[in-house]
XYZ file of C-alpha atoms in Angstrom:
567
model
C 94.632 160.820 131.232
C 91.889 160.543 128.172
C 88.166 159.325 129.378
C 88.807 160.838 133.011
C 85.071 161.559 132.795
C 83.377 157.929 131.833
C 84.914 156.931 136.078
C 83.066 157.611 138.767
C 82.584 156.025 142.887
C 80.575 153.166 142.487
C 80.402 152.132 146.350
C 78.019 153.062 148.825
C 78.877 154.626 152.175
C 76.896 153.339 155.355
C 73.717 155.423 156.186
C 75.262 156.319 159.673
C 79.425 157.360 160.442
C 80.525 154.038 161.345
C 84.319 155.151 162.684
C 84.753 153.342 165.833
C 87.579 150.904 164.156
C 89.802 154.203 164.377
C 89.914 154.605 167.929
C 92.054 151.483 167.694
C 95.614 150.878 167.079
C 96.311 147.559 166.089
C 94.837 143.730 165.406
C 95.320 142.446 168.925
C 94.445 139.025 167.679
C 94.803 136.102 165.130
C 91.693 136.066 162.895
C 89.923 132.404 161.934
C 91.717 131.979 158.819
C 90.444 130.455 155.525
C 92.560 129.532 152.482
C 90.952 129.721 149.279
C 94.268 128.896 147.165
C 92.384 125.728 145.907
C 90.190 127.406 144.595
C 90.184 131.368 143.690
C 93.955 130.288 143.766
C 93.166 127.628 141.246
C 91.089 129.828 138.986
C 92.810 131.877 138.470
C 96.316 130.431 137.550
C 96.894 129.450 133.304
C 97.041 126.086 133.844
C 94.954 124.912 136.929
C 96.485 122.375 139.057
C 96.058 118.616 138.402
C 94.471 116.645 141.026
C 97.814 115.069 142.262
C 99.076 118.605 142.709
C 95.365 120.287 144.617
C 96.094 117.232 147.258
C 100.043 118.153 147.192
C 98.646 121.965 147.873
C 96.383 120.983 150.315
C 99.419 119.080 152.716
C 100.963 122.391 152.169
C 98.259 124.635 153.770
C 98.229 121.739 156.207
C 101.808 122.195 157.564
C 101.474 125.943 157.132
C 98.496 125.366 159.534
C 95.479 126.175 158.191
C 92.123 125.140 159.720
C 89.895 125.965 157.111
C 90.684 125.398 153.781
C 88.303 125.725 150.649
C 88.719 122.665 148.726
C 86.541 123.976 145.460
C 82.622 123.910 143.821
C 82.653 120.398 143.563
C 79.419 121.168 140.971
C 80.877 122.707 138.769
C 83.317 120.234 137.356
C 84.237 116.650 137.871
C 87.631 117.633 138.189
C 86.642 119.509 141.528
C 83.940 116.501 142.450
C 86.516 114.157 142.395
C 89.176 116.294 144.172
C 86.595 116.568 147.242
C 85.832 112.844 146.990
C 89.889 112.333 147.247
C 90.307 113.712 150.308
C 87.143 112.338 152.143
C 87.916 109.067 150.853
C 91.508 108.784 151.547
C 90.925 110.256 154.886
C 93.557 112.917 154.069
C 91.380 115.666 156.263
C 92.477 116.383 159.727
C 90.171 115.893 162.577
C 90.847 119.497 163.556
C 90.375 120.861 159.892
C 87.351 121.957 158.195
C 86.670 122.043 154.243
C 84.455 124.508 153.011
C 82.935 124.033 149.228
C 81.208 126.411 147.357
C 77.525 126.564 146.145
C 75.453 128.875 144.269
C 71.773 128.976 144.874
C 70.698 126.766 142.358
C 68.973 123.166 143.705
C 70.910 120.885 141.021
C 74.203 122.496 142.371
C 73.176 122.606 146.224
C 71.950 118.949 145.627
C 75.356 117.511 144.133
C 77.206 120.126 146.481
C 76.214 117.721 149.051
C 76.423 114.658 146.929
C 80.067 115.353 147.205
C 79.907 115.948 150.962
C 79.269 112.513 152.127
C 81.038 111.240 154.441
C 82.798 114.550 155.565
C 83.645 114.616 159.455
C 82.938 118.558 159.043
C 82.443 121.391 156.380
C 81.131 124.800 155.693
C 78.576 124.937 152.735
C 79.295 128.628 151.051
C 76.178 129.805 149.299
C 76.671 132.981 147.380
C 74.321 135.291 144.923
C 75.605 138.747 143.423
C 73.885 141.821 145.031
C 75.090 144.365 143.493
C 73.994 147.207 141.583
C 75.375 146.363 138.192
C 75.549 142.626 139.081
C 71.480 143.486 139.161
C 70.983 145.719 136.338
C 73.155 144.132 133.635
C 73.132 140.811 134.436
C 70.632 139.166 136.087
C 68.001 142.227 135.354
C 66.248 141.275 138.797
C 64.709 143.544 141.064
C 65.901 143.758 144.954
C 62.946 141.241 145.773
C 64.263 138.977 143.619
C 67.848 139.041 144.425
C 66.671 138.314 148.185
C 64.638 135.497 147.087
C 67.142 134.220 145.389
C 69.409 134.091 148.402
C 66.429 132.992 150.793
C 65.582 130.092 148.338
C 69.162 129.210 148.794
C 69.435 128.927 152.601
C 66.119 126.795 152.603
C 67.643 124.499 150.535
C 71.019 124.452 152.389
C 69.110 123.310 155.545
C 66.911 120.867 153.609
C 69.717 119.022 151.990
C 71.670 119.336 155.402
C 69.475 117.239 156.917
C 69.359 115.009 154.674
C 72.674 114.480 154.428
C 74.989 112.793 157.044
C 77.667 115.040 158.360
C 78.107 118.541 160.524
C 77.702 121.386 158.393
C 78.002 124.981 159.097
C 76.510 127.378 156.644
C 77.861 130.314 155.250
C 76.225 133.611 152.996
C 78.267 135.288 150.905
C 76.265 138.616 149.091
C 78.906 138.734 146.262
C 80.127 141.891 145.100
C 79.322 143.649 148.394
C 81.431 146.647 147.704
C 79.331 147.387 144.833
C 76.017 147.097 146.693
C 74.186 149.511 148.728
C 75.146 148.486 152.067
C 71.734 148.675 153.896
C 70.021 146.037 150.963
C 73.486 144.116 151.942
C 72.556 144.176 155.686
C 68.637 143.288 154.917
C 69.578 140.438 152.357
C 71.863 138.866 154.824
C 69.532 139.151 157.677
C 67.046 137.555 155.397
C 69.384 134.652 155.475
C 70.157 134.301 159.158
C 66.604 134.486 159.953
C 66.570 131.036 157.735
C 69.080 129.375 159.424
C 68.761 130.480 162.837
C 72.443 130.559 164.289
C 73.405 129.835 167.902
C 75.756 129.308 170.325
C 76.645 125.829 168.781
C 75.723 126.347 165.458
C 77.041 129.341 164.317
C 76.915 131.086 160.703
C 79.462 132.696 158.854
C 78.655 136.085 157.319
C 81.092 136.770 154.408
C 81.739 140.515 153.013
C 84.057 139.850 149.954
C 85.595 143.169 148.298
C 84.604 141.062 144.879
C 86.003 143.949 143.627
C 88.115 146.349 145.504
C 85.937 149.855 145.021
C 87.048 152.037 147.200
C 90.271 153.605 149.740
C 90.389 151.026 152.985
C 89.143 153.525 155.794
C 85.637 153.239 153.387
C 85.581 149.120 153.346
C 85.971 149.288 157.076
C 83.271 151.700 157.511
C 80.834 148.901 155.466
C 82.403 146.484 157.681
C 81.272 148.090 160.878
C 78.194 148.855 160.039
C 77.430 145.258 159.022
C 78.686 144.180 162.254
C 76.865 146.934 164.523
C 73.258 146.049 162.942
C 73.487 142.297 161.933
C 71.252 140.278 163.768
C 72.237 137.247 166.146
C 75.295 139.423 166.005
C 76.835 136.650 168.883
C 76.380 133.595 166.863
C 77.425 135.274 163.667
C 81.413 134.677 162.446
C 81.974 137.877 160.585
C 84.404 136.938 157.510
C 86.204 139.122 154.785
C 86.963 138.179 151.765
C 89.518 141.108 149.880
C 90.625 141.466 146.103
C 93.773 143.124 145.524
C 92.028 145.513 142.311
C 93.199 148.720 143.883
C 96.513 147.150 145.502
C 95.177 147.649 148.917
C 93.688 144.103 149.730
C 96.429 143.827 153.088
C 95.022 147.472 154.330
C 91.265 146.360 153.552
C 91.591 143.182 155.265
C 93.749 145.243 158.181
C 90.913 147.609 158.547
C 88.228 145.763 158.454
C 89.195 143.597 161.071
C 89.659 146.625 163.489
C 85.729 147.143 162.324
C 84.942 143.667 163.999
C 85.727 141.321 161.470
C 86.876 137.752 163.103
C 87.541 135.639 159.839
C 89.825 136.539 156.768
C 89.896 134.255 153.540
C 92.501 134.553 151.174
C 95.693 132.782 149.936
C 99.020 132.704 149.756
C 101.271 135.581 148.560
C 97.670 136.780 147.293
C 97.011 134.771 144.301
C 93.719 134.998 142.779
C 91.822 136.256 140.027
C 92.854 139.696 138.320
C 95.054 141.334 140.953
C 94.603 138.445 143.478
C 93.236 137.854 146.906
C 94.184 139.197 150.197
C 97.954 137.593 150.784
C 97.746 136.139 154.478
C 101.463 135.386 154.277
C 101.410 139.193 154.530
C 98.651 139.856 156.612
C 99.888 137.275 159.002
C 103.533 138.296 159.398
C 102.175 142.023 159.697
C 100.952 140.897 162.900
C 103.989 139.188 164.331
C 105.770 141.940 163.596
C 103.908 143.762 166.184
C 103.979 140.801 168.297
C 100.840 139.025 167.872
C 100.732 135.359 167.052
C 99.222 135.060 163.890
C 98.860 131.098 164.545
C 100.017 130.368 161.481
C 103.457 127.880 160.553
C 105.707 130.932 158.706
C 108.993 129.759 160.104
C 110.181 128.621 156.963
C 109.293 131.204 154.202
C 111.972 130.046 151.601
C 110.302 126.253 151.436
C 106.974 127.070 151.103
C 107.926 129.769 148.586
C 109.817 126.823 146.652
C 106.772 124.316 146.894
C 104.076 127.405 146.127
C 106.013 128.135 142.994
C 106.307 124.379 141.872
C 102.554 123.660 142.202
C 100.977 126.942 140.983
C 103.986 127.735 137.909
C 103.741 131.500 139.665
C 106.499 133.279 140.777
C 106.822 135.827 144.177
C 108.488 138.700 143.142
C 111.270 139.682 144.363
C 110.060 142.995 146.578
C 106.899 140.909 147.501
C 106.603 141.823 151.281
C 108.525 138.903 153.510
C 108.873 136.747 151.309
C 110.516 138.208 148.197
C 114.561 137.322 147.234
C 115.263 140.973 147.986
C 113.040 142.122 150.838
C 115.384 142.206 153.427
C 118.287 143.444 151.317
C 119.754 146.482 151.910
C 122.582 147.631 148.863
C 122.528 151.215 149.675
C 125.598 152.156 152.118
C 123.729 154.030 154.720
C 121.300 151.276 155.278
C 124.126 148.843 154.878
C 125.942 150.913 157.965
C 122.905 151.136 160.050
C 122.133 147.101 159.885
C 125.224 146.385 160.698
C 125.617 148.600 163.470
C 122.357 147.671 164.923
C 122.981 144.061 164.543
C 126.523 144.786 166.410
C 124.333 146.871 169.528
C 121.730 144.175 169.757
C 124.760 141.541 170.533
C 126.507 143.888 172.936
C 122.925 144.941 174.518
C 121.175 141.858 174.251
C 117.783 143.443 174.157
C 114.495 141.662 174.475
C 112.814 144.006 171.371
C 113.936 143.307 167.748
C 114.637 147.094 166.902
C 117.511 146.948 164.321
C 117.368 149.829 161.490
C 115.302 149.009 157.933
C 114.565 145.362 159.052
C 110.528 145.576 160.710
C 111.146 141.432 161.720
C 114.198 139.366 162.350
C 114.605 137.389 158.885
C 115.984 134.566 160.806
C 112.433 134.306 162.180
C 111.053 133.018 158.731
C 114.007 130.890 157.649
C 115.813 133.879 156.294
C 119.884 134.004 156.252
C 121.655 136.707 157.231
C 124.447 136.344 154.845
C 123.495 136.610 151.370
C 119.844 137.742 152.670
C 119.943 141.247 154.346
C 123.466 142.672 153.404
C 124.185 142.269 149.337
C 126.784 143.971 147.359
C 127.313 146.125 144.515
C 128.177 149.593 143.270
C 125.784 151.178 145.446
C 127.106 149.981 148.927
C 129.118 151.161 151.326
C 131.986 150.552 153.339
C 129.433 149.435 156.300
C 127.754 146.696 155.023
C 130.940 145.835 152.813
C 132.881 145.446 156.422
C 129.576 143.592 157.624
C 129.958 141.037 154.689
C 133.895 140.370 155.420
C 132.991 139.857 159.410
C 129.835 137.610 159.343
C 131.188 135.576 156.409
C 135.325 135.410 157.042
C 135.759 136.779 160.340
C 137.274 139.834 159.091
C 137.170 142.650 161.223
C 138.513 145.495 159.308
C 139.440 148.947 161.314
C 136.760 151.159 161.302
C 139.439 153.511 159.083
C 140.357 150.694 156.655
C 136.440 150.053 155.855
C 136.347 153.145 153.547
C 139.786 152.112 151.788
C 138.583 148.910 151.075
C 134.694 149.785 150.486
C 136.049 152.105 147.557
C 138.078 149.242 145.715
C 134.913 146.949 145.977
C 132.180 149.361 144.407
C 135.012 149.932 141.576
C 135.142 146.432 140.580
C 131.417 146.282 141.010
C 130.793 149.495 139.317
C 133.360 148.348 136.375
C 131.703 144.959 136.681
C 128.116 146.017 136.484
C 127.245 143.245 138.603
C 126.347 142.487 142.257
C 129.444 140.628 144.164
C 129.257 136.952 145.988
C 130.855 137.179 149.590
C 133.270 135.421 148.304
C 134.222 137.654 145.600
C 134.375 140.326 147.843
C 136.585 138.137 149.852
C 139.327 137.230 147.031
C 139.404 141.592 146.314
C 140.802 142.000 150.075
C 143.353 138.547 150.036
C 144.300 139.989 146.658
C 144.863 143.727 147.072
C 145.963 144.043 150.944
C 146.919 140.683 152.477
C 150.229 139.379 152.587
C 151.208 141.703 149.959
C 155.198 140.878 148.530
C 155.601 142.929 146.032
C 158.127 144.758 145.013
C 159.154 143.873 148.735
C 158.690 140.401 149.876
C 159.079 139.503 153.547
C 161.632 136.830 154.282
C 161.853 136.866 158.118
C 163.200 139.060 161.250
C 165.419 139.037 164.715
C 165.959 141.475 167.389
C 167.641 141.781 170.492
C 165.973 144.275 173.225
C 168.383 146.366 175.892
C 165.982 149.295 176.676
C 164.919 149.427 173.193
C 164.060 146.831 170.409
C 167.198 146.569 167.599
C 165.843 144.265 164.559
C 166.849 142.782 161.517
C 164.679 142.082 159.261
C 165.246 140.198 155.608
C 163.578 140.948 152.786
C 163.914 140.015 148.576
C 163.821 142.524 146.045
C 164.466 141.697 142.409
C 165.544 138.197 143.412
C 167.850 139.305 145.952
C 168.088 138.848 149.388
C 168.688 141.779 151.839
C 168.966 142.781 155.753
C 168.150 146.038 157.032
C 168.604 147.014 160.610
C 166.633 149.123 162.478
C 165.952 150.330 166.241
C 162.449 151.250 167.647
C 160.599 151.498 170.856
C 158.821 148.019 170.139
C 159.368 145.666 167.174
C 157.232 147.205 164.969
C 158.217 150.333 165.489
C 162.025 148.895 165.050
C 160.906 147.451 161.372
C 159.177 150.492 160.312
C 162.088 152.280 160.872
C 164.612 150.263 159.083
C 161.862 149.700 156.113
C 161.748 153.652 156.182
C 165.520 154.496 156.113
C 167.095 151.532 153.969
C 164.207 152.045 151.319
C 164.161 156.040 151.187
C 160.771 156.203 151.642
C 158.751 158.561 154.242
C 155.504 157.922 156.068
C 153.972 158.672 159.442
C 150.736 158.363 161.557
C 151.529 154.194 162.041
C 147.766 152.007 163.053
C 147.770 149.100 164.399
C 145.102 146.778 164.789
C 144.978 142.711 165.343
C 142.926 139.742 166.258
C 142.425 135.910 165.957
C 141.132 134.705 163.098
C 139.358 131.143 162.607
C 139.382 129.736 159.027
C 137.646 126.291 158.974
C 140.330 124.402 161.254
C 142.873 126.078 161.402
C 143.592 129.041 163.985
C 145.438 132.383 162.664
C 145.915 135.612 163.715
C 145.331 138.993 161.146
C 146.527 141.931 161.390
C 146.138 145.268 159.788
C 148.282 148.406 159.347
C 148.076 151.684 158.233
C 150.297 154.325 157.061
C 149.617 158.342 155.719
C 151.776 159.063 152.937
C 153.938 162.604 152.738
C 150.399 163.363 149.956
C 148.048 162.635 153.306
C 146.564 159.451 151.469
C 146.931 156.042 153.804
C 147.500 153.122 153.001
C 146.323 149.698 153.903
C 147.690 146.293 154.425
C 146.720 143.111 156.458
C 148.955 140.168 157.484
C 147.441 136.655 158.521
C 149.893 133.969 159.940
C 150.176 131.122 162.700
C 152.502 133.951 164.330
C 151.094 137.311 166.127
C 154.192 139.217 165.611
C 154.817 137.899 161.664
C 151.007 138.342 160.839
C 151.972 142.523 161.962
C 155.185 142.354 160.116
C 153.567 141.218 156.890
C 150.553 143.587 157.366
C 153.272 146.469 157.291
C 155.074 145.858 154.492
C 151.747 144.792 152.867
C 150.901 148.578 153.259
C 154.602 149.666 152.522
C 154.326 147.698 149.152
C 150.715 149.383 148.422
C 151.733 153.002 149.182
C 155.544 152.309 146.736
C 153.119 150.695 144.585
C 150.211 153.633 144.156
C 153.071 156.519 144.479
C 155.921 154.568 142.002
C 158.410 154.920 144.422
C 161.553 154.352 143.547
C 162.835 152.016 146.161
C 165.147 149.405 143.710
C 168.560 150.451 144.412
C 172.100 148.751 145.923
C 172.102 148.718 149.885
C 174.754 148.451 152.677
C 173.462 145.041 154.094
C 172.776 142.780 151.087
C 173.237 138.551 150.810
C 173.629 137.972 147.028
């Protein structure tokens, strides 16, 4: 890479190791969230929602079950005035939800901030100023003085206004661009602030620590994060809140980590929109958790709907490996994985465990609205016989012989190889009916009899070429009795005879399958199935299906005059 040398760190470790977050092993609790879709969300899409479609949003983050939910900077447009003004108004808010708006510390701003606040049952007032280094040096050119002031003359005129304004506020300090400030001026400029305000027991504040822009590797952000918790002051009335960017594709792991460093509120928005690389996704963040059975106490049951409703309102799409919630997440093509679902789906039936534990899937799909068929198992050139056998079984009721899986997984990835395409269950469906079931050709079952004195004799009628025939046979059961006949009337030679069968339900009507295999004189075996109202014809058919696929493959030369014929 050219420039290599123009990069360097441009975060700031804490003063003191700050490392107690390791000693712990996972989030053992739901975090207060905040959504911010309606507004980093907002910003950041190319054509910002209309106002019909913030309030359509905003029922969505109500039935996913969000508490707190940033509704905008009402200043800073009228677009965003009147969106608050909506929702008060209309009474669309919750009793049990609070808005939060954003401010910066300018009086004009704080002044209509509140304008917009009237009548609001409750809210959190966000006041934020940059801190940081270059936020300092190259664009506000203000000393560390002044950016305190700055932030002090703020929370003054947050309580001023407050009081003058009917309502229950809550107050919260953002020092923007944290991760590019020197942590201790972070610490003392927030301080400055809470000495302002004066939190307690009923009136807490929130502290917020956005990664404005991600800086640095996780383990670093959750050092800042622990410091800032270990030294701020009225540490017990102070909500501790992160805010993450996604710049260095780690916004899940900083928001992870910094909660095991004592953070207690996360905002960020679904499937991590947001400006640049986006916000912290709490779809992701909050499913992480149940996966390691921790109620995130948010509404996920239903991924694919709010997927479909996210995608209508903001024009973005979630791609299809996005964690959870992508088309393709819980798909496995490759045929080991493929085998391994399936037979871990088929132990956790027989074992009924308590513990979701099945191979390659970290949560049961079903537990987000996800399908099993046409979700986890998909098919193309790539798979294998297990998840090809899986496909047949969940979808048909198919249950191929562990021996016939392979046969029939090869024909598959063949047409799908040939195809270059994935297959539809159902395609894979009409390749078995069409290549192994009920199979008449060039012999086509007609019917059978047999009489039984101490061994099974049998007749069995067949058509060849239009004509009808009866070969005879004897056996030590009627199969075996049919096999033989087939065998010495057609000239043909197999051995090694499996037998499998079951019932089979196809929408109403009841039918039993079953499947047979022979080993040619070459060692290759050959498949067919039979499916009929009758146990016995079902096995017939399923042998000559195979008989017809081995004369078939091999060109046997079976068409000939025989003893028993009815022209």
């Amino acid at each position: 890479m050219k420039n290599i040398n123009k990069y360097s760190r441009g975060y700031f470790m804490p003063p003191v190791q700050s490392l107690k977050w390791t000693e712990k092993e996972y989030i053992t609790e739901a975090p207060a969230w905040c959504s911010v879709d309606l507004r980093d969300g907002n910003q950041a899409l190319v054509v910002p929602m209309s106002l019909e479609e913030k309030l359509e949003y905003f029922q969505l983050l109500l039935q996913v079950g969000f508490k707190e939910i940033e509704v905008g900077f009402p200043a800073a447009s009228e677009t965003e005035f009147a969106f608050l003004r909506t929702l008060i108004e209309g009474n669309l808010i919750p009793d049990d939800v609070t808005i939060q708006v954003l401010t910066q510390s300018r009086e004009h701003i704080i002044k209509k901030t509140f304008e917009a606040l009237q009548g609001a049952n409750k809210a959190v007032v966000h006041l934020y100023n940059s801190t940081s280094v270059a936020q300092r040096e190259q664009v506000f050119r203000k000393s560390k003085e002044e950016i305190i002031d700055i932030a002090v003359t703020g929370a003054k005129m947050l309580k001023k206004y407050a009081a003058e304004t009917e309502g229950n506020f809550q107050f919260q300090y953002s020092p923007e661009s944290f991760t590019g400030t020197e942590v201790e001026f972070a610490l003392e400029i927030c301080n400055k602030v809470l000495d302002i305000w004066q939190p307690t027991a009923d009136n807490k504040v929130i502290i917020n620590l956005p990664a404005t822009v991600s800086m640095s590797m996780p383990h670093v952000y959750a050092s800042q994060i622990e410091y800032m918790s270990d030294n701020l002051c009225y540490r017990d009335y102070v909500i501790l809140s992160l805010h993450p960017h996604n710049d260095r594709g780690t916004g899940v792991a900083d928001a992870e980590l910094g909660m095991l460093a004592g953070a207690q509120r996360v905002e960020g928005t679904l499937f991590g929109n947001g400006e640049r690389t986006g916000n912290v996704d709490i779809v992701t963040l909050a499913l992480n958790m149940f996966s390691h059975g921790v109620d995130p106490k948010l509404n996920l049951e239903n991924i694919p709907t709010i997927i479909s409703k996210y995608e209508q309102l903001t024009r973005m799409k979630v791609h299809e490996r996005h964690p959870y919630g992508g088309e393709l997440v819980f798909t496995a093509f490759s045929g080991s994985h493929q085998d391994a679902i399936a037979k871990g789906m088929k132990w956790r039936e027989e074992k009924e465990r308590q513990y979701w534990t099945v191979p390659y899937l970290l949560i049961d799909p079903m537990d987000i609205g996800r399908e099993y068929e046409g979700d986890i198992i998909r098919i193309n050139s790539q798979s294998g016989k297990g998840g090809i056998g899986y496909i047949l079984q969940q979808k048909y009721g198919i249950e191929l012989p562990t021996e016939m899986r392979e046969s029939f997984g090869y024909s598959v990835k063949n047409v799908s190889d040939h195809m270059h395409k994935e297959l539809m269950p159902n395609e894979i469906y009409d390749i078995f009916i069409n290549e192994y079931v009920n199979i008449n050709t060039p012999v086509e079952f007609i019917g059978y009899k047999y009489t039984q004195n101490g061994h099974y004799e049998t007749i069995v009628s067949i058509r060849m070429n239009n004509e009808e025939h009866e070969f005879s046979g004897v056996g030590n059961g009627r199969l075996d009795a049919i096999s033989n006949a087939l065998q010495t009337q057609l000239g043909i030679d197999y051995t090694d005879l499996v037998y499998k069968q079951h019932a089979l339900e196809i929408g109403s009507s009841s039918n039993a399958v079953s499947y047979v295999g022979i080993t040619a004189k070459n060692g290759t075996v050959y498949w067919g199935c039979g499916i009929d109202t009758d146990i016995m014809t079902s096995s017939v058919k399923a042998l000559l299906s195979a008989v017809n696929n081995m004369v078939s493959s091999l060109q046997l030369p079976v068409e000939k005059e025989f003893t028993h014929s009815k022209k």
